[in-house]
Coordinates of C-alpha atoms and ligand atoms in Angstrom, one line a residue:
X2 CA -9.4 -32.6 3.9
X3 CA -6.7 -32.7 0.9
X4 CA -6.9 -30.3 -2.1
X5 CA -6.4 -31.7 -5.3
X6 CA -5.9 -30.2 -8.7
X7 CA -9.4 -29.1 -10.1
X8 CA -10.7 -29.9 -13.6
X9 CA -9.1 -26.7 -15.1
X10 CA -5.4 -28.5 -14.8
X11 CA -4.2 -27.7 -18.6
X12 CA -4.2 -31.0 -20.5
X13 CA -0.7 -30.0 -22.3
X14 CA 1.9 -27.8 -22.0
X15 CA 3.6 -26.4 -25.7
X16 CA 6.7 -24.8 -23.3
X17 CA 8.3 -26.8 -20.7
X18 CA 10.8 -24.7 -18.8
X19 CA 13.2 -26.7 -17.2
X20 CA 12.8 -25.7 -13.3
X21 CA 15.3 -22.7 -13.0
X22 CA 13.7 -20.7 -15.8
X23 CA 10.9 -20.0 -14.5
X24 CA 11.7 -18.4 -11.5
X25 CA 14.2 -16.3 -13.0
X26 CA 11.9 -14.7 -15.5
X27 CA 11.4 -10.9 -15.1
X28 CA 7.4 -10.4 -14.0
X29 CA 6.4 -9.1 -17.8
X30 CA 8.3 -12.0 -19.1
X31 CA 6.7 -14.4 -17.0
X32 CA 3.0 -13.1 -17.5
X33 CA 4.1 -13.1 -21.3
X34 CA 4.7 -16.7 -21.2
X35 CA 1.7 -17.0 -18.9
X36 CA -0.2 -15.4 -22.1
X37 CA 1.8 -17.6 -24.6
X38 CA 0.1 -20.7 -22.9
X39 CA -3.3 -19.6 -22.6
X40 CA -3.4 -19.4 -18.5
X41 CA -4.9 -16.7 -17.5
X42 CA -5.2 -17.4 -13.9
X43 CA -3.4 -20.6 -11.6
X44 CA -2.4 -21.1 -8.2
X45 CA -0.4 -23.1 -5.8
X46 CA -1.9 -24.4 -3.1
X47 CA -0.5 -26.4 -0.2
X48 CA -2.2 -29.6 0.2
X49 CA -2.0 -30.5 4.0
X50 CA -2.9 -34.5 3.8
X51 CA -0.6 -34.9 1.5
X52 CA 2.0 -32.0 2.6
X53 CA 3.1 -30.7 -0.4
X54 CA 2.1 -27.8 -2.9
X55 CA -0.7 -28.2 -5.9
X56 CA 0.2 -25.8 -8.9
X57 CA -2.9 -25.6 -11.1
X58 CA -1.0 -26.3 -14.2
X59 CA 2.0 -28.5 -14.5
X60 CA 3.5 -25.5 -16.4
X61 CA 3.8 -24.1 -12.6
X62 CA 5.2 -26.9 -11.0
X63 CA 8.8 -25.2 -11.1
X64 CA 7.2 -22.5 -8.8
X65 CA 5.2 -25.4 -6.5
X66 CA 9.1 -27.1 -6.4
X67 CA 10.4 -23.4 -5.4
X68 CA 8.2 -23.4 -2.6
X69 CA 8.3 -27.1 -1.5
X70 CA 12.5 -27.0 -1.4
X71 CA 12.4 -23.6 0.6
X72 CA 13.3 -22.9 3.9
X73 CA 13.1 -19.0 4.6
X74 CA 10.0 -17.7 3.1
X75 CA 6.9 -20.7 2.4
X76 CA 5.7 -21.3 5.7
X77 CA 3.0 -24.0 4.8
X78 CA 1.4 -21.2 2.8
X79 CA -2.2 -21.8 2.3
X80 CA -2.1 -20.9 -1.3
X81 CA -1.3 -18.3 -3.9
X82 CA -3.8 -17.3 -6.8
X83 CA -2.2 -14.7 -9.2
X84 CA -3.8 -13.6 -12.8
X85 CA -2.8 -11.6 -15.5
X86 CA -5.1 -8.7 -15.4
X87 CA -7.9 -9.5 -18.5
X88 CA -7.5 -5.7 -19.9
X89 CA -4.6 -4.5 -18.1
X90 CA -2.7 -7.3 -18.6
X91 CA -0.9 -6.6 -14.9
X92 CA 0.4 -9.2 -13.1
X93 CA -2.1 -9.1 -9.9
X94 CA -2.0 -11.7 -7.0
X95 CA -3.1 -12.9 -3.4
X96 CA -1.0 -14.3 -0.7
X97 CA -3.2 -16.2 1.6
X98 CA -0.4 -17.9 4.9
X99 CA -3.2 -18.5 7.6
X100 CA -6.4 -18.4 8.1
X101 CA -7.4 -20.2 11.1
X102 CA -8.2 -16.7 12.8
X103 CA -10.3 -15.3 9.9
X104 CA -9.9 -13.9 6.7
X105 CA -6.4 -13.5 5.4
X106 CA -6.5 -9.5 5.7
X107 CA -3.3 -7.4 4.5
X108 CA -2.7 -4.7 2.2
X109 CA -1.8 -4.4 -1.3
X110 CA 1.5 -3.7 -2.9
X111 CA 2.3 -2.0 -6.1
X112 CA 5.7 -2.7 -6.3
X113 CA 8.3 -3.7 -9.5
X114 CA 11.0 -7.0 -9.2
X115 CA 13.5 -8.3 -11.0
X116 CA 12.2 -11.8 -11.1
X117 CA 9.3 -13.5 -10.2
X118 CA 11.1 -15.4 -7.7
X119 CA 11.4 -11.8 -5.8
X120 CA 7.6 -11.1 -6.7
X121 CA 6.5 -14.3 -4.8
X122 CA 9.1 -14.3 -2.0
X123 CA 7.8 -10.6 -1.2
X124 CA 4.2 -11.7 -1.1
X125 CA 4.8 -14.9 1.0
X126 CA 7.0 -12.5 3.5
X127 CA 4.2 -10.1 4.1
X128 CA 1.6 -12.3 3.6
X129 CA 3.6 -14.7 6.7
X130 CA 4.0 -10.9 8.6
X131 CA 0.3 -10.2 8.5
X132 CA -0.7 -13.5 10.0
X133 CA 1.7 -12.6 12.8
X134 CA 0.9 -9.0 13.0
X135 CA -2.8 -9.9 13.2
X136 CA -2.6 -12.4 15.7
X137 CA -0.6 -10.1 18.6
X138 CA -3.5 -7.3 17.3
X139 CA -6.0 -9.7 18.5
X140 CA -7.7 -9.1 15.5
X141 CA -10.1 -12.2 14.0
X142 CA -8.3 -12.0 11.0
X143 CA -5.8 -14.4 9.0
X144 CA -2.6 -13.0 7.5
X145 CA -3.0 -12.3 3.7
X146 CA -1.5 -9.7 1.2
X147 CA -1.6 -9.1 -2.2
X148 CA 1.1 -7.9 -4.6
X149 CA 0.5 -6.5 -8.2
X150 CA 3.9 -6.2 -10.1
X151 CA 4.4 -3.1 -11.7
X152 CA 6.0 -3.1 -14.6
X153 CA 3.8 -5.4 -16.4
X154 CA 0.6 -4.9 -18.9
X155 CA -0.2 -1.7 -19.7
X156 CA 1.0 1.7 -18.4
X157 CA 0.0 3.4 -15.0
X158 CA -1.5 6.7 -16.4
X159 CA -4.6 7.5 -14.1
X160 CA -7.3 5.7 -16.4
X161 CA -4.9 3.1 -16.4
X162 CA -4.1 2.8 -13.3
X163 CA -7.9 2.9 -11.8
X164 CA -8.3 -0.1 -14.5
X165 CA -5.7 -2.0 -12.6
X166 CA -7.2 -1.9 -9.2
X167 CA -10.8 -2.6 -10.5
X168 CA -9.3 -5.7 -12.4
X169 CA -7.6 -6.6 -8.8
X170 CA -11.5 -6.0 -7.1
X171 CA -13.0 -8.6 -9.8
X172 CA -9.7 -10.4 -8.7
X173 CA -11.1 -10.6 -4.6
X174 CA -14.8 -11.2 -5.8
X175 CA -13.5 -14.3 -7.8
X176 CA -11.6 -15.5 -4.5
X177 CA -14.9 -15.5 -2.5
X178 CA -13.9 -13.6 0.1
X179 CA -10.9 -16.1 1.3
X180 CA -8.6 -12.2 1.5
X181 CA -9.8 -8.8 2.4
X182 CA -7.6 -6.3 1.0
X183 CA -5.9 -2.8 2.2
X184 CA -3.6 -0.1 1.3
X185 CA 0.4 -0.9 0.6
X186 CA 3.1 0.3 -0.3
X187 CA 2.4 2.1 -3.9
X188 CA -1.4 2.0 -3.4
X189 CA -3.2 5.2 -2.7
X190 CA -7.0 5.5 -0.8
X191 CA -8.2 6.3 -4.4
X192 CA -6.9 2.8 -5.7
X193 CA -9.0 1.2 -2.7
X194 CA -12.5 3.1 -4.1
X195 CA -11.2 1.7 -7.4
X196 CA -10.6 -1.9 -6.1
X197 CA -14.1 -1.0 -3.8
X198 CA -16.0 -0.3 -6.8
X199 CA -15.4 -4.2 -8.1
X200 CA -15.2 -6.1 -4.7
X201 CA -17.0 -5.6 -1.3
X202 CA -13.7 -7.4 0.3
X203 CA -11.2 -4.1 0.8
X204 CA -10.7 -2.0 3.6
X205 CA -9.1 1.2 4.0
X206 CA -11.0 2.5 1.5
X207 CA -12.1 7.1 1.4
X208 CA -13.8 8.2 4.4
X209 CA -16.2 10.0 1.6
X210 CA -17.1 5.5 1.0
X211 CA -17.5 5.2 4.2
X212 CA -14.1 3.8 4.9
X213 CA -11.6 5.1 7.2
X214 CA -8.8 6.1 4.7
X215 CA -5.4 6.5 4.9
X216 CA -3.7 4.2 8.0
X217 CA -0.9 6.1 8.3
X218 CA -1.8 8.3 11.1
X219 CA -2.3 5.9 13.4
X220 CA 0.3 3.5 12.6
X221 CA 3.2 6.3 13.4
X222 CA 1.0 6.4 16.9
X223 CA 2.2 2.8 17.4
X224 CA 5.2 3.4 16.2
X225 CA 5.7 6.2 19.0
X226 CA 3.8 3.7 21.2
X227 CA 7.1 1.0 21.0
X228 CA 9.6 3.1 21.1
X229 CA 8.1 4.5 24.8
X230 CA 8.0 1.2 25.8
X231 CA 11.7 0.4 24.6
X232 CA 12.7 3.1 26.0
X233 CA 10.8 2.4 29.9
X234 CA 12.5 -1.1 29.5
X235 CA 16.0 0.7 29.6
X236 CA 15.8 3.0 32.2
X237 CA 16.2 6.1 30.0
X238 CA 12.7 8.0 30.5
X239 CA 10.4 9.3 27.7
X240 CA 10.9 10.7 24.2
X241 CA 12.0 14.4 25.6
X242 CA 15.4 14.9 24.4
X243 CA 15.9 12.2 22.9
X244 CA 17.5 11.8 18.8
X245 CA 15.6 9.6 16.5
X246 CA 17.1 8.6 12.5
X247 CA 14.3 7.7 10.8
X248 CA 14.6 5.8 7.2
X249 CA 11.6 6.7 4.5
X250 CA 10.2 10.2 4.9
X251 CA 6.8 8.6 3.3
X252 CA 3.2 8.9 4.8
X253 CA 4.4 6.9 8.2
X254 CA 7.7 8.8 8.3
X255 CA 5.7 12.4 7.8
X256 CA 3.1 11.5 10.4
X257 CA 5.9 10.0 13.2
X258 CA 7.9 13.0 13.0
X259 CA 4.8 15.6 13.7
X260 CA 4.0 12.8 16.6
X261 CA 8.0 13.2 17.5
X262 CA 8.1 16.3 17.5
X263 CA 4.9 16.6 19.8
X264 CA 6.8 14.4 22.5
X265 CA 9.4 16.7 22.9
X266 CA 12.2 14.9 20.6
X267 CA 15.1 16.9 20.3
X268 CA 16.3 15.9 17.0
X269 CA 15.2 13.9 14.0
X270 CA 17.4 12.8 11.1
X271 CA 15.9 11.6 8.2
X272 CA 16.5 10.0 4.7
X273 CA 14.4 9.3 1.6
X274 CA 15.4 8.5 -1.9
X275 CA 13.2 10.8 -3.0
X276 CA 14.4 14.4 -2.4
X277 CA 10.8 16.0 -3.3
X278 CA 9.9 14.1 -0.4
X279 CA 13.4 15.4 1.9
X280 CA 12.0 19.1 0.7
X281 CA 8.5 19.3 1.4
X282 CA 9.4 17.7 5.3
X283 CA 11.8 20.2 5.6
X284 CA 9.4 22.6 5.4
X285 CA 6.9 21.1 7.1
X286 CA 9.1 20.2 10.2
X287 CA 11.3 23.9 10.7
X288 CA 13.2 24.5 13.3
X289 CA 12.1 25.6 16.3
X290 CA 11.3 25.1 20.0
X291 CA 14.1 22.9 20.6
X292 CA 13.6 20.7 17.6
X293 CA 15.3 20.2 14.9
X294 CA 15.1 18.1 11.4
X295 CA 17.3 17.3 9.4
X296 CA 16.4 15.4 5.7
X297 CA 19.4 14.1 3.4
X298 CA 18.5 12.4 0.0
X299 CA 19.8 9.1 0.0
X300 CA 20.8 6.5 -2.9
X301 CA 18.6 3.6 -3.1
X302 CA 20.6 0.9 -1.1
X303 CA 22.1 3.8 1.0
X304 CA 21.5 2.7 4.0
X305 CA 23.9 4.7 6.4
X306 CA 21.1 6.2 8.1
X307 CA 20.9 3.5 10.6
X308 CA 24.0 4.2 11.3
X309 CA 23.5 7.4 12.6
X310 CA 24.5 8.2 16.6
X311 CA 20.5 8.4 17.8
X312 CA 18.6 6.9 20.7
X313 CA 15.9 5.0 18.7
X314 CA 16.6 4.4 14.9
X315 CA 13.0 3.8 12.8
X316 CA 13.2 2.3 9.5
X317 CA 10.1 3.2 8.0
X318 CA 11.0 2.7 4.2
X319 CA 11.5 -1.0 2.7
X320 CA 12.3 -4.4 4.1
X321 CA 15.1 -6.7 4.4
X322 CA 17.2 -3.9 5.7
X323 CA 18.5 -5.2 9.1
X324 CA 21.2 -7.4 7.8
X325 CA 25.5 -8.8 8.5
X326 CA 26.3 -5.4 6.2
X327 CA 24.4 -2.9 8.4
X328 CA 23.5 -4.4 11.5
X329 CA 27.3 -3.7 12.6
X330 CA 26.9 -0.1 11.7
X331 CA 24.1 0.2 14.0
X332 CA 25.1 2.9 16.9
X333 CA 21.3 3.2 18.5
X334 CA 20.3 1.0 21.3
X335 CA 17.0 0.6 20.3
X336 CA 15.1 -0.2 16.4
X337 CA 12.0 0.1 16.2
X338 CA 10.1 1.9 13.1
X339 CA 7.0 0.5 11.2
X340 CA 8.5 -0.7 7.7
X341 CA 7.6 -4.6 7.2
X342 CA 10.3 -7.2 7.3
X343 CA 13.2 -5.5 8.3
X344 CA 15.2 -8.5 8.9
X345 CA 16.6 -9.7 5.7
X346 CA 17.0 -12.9 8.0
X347 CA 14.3 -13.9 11.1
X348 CA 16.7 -16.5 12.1
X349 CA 20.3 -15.2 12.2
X350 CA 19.3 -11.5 12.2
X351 CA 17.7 -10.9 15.4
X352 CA 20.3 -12.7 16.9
X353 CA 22.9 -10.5 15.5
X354 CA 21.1 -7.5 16.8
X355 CA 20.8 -9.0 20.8
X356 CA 24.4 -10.1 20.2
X357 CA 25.5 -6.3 19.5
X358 CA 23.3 -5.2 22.7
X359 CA 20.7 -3.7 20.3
X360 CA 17.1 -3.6 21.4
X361 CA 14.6 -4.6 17.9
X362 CA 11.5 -4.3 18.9
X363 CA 9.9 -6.2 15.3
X364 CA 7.7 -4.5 12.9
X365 CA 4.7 -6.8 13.5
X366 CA 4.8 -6.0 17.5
X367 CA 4.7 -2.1 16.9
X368 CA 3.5 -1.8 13.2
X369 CA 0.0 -3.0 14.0
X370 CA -2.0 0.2 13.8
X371 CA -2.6 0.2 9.9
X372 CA -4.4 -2.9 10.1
X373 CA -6.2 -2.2 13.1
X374 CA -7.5 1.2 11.3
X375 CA -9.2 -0.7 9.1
X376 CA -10.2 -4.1 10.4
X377 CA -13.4 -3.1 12.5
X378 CA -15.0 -0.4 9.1
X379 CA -17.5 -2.4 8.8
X380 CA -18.7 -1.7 12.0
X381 CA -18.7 1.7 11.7
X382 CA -16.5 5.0 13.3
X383 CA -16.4 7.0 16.2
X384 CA -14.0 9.6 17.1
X385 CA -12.2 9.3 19.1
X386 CA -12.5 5.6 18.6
X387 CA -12.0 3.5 22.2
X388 CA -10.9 0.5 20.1
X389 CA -8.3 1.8 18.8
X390 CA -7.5 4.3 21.5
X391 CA -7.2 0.8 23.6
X392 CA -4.3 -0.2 21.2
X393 CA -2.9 3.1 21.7
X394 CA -2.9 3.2 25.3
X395 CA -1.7 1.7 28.8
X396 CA -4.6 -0.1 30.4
X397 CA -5.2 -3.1 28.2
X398 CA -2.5 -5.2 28.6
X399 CA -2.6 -6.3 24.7
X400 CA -2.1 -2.2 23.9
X401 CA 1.1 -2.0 21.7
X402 CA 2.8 -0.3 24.8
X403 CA 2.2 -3.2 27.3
X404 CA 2.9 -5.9 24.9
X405 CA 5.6 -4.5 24.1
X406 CA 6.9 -4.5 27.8
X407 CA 5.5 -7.8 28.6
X408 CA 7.8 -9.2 24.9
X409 CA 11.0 -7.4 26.3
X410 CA 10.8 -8.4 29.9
X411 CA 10.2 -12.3 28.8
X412 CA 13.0 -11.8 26.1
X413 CA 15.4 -10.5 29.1
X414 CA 13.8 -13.5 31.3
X415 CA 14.7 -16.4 29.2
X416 CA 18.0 -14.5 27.3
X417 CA 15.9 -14.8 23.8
X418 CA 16.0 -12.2 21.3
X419 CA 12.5 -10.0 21.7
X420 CA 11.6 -10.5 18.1
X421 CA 11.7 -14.4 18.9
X422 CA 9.6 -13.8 21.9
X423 CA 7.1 -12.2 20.1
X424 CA 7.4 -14.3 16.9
X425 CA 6.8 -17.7 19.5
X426 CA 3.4 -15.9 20.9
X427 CA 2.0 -14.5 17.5
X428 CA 2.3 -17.3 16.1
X429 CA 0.6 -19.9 19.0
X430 CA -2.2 -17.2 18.7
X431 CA -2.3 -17.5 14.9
X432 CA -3.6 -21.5 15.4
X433 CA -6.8 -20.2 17.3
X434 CA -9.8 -21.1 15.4
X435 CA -12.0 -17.6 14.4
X436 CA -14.9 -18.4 17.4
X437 CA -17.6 -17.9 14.7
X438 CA -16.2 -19.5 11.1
X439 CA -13.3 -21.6 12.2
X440 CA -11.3 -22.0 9.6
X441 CA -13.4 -21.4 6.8
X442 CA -10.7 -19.6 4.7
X443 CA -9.2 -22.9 3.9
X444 CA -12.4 -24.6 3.4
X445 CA -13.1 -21.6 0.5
X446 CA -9.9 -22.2 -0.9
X447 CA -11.1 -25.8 -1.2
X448 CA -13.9 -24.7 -3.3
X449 CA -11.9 -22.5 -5.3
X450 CA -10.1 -25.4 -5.9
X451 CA -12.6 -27.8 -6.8
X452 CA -14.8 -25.8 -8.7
X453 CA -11.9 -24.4 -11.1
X454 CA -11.5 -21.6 -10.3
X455 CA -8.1 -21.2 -12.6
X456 CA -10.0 -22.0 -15.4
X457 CA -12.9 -19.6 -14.6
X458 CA -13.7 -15.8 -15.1
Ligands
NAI14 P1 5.4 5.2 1.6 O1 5.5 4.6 0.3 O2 4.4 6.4 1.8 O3 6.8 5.7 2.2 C1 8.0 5.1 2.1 C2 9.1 6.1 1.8 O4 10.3 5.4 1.8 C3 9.0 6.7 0.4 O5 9.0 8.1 0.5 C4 10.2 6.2 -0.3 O6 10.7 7.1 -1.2 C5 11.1 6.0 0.8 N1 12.2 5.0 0.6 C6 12.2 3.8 -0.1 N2 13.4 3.2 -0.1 C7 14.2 4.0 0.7 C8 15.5 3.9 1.2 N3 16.3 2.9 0.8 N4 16.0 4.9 2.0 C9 15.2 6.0 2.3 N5 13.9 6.1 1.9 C10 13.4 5.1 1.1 O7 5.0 4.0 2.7 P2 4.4 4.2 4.1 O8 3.0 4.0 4.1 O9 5.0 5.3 4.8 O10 5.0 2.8 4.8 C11 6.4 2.8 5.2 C12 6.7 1.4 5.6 O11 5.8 1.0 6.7 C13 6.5 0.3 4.6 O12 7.4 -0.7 4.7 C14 5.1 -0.2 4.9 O13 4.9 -1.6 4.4 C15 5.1 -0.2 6.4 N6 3.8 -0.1 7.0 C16 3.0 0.9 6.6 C17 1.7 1.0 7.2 C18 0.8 2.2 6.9 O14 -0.2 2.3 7.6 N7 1.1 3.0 6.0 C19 1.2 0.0 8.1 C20 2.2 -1.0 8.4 C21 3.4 -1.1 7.8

């Protein structure tokens, strides 16, 4: 069934940016203007009968042509919904790419751009990455993610901030439960009992809710889990010994070098661009028992850490960082960390990594454990907890370790680059229909969509 515009489309428009403007608007100018003209909420929407995206308001078209003429980031999205926060005034949105599996689950991100064209290439990235990541998971879930841009409304003090991510809860309720919601980058557990106390549709929220917090933990286990198998798949044995640069000394980095460290890893090198963060690891991680840490402060866009002579180099900091400037640099055989995206290009950029020898073993492959942490709350915890301990470990052949194998061994097979390999079956598995709903996400973004919803709330 086609989606078409619901009754809320604005009957006229008082600014009419000519196409490039809009996209190159900084996020507070943008929901400025979006104040200006009296929308409060819109979306795009792709309408599959007639293939092509549905803005809300023709004052958005620019943004639907954006996505229509692009190649590298829309992906047949199944819609966007963004607001400006009622009280806050925050830019707040949802990236919805899938949903045949289930719910488009993914985390939030609290994150500042220069344009809005940045803000909604980010979010249809990650929301693209969790459909992917989801799928190889075997999780019943869609891939979704929401971005707030900071930077916009009012300030972040803690009253503030909690404000925010209760406005982004009445944000889910309003979308009907089309995106479940988790931690991000720049989100905290306590936002999630913020965004909790609006919306029954998060995850990841405080154990003391009844959630199963902070991710982290468990997604450096993963992490760890990939590299083993990168590692069997070359001949050079286990962890012991072994160097490791890791980029982003953040929850994942802290929690990968402990699990590092417990494997018998000679050496870790790290950077962060925060040096608080480069301190406190330093004395969490001393030297000792034939281990050692180093952390060096690095400028944003310093990036020489990959460069660094290691075994296994894990970017666990931003995207977009495997690229024609560093990839060269690149002395490891083997990348694999947890940080989203790391391919500023999926197409050329794996390529140029296989074509340098380098084994990339890609974030949504080994990354998974975050999600997986929080995708089965609802059905209550046990510790240890078999279904996750099954992702963890070697007998199911889905576990991040044999996957893993099972990717590189086809990728050396049929010559392709691994991240290809596992991009081709993430995304056949990303078609199956949830074997309960179907795929009821779309059909709620139908409704949402009929019954005007930009117009509402
Ligand atoms: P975080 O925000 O706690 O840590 C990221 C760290 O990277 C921060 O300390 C930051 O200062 C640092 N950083 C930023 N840019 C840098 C640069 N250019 N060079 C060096 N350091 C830099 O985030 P977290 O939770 O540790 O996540 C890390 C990555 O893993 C992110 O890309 C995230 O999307 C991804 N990820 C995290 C999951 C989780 O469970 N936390 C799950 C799946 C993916």
């Amino acid at each position: 069934m086609g989606v078409t515009r619901g009754p809320e489309t604005a009957p006229q428009v008082r600014y009419a940016p000519r196409p490039m403007d809009l996209q190159t608007l900084s996020p507070a100018d943008f929901s400025g203007l979006l104040t200006r003209e009296g929308v409060r909420r819109f979306y795009l929407v792709w309408d599959p009968d007639a293939e092509r995206v549905l803005a809300s308001h023709p004052l958005l078209d620019p943004l639907a042509r954006l996505f229509a003429e692009d190649r590298r980031d829309f992906d047949r999205h199944e819609g966007v919904f963004v607001q400006v926060a009622p009280d806050t005034g925050v830019l707040q949105g949802v990236f919805l790419h899938r949903t045949c599996r289930g719910q488009g689950a993914g985390g939030v991100r609290f994150w500042g751009y220069g344009t809005i064209e940045e803000y909604l290439r980010d979010g249809l990235r990650l929301a693209k990455g969790m459909t992917l990541k989801n799928a190889l998971a075997g999780l019943w879930w869609g891939g979704g993610k929401g971005v707030i841009a900071r930077g916009t409304g009012r300030s972040e003090e803690p009253a503030a901030r909690r404000r925010i991510y209760e406005e982004y809860g009445a944000l889910l309720t309003s979308l009907r439960g089309c995106y479940v919601t988790a931690e991000d980058v720049g989100t905290a557990v306590e936002d999630m009992a913020a965004v909790f106390s609006q919306t029954r549709f998060t995850t990841c929220i405080p154990p003391a809710l009844g959630g199963s917090g902070n991710p982290s933990v468990p997604t450096a286990r993963g992490v760890v889990r990939g590299m083993e198998a990168a590692l069997a798949h070359l001949g050079k044995g286990g962890l012991a010994g072994k160097t490791v640069a890791v980029q982003g000394l953040g929850h994942v980095g802290e929690a990968l070098i402990g699990f590092l460290r417990e494997r018998g890893v000679a050496q870790v090198v790290g950077t962060d661009v925060d040096p608080g963060r480069c301190a406190t690891l330093r004395d969490r991680f001393p030297e000792g028992g034939g281990f050692t840490f180093e952390a060096r402060p690095a400028a944003r866009g310093d990036h020489s850490i990959l460069a660094e002579p290691a075994d296994v180099v894990a970017p666990c900091a931003t995207g977009g960082i495997l690229s024609p400037e560093t990839i060269p640099t690149i002395q490891a055989p083997i990348v694999c960390g947890a940080a989203n995206n790391q391919l500023l290009d999926p197409e050329r950029d794996d390529l140029l990594l296989a074509s340098r020898g380098i084994l990339y073993l890609p974030d949504f492959l080994v990354n998974r454990m975050g999600i997986v942490h929080c995708a089965d709350e609802q059905y209550g915890s046990l510790t240890p907890d078999p279904r996750l301990e099954a992702h963890l470990g070697d007998a199911w052949e889905n576990s991040i370790y044999n996957l893993s194998l099972s990717v590189l061994a086809e990728a050396q097979r049929t010559g392709e680059p691994p991240a290809r390999v596992a991009l081709r079956r993430a995304e056949e598995r990303s078609f199956e229909l949830h074997p309960l709903w179907g795929h009821r996400g779309a059909a709620i973004l139908r409704s949402l969509v009929a019954d005007g919803w930009s117009s509402s709330g």
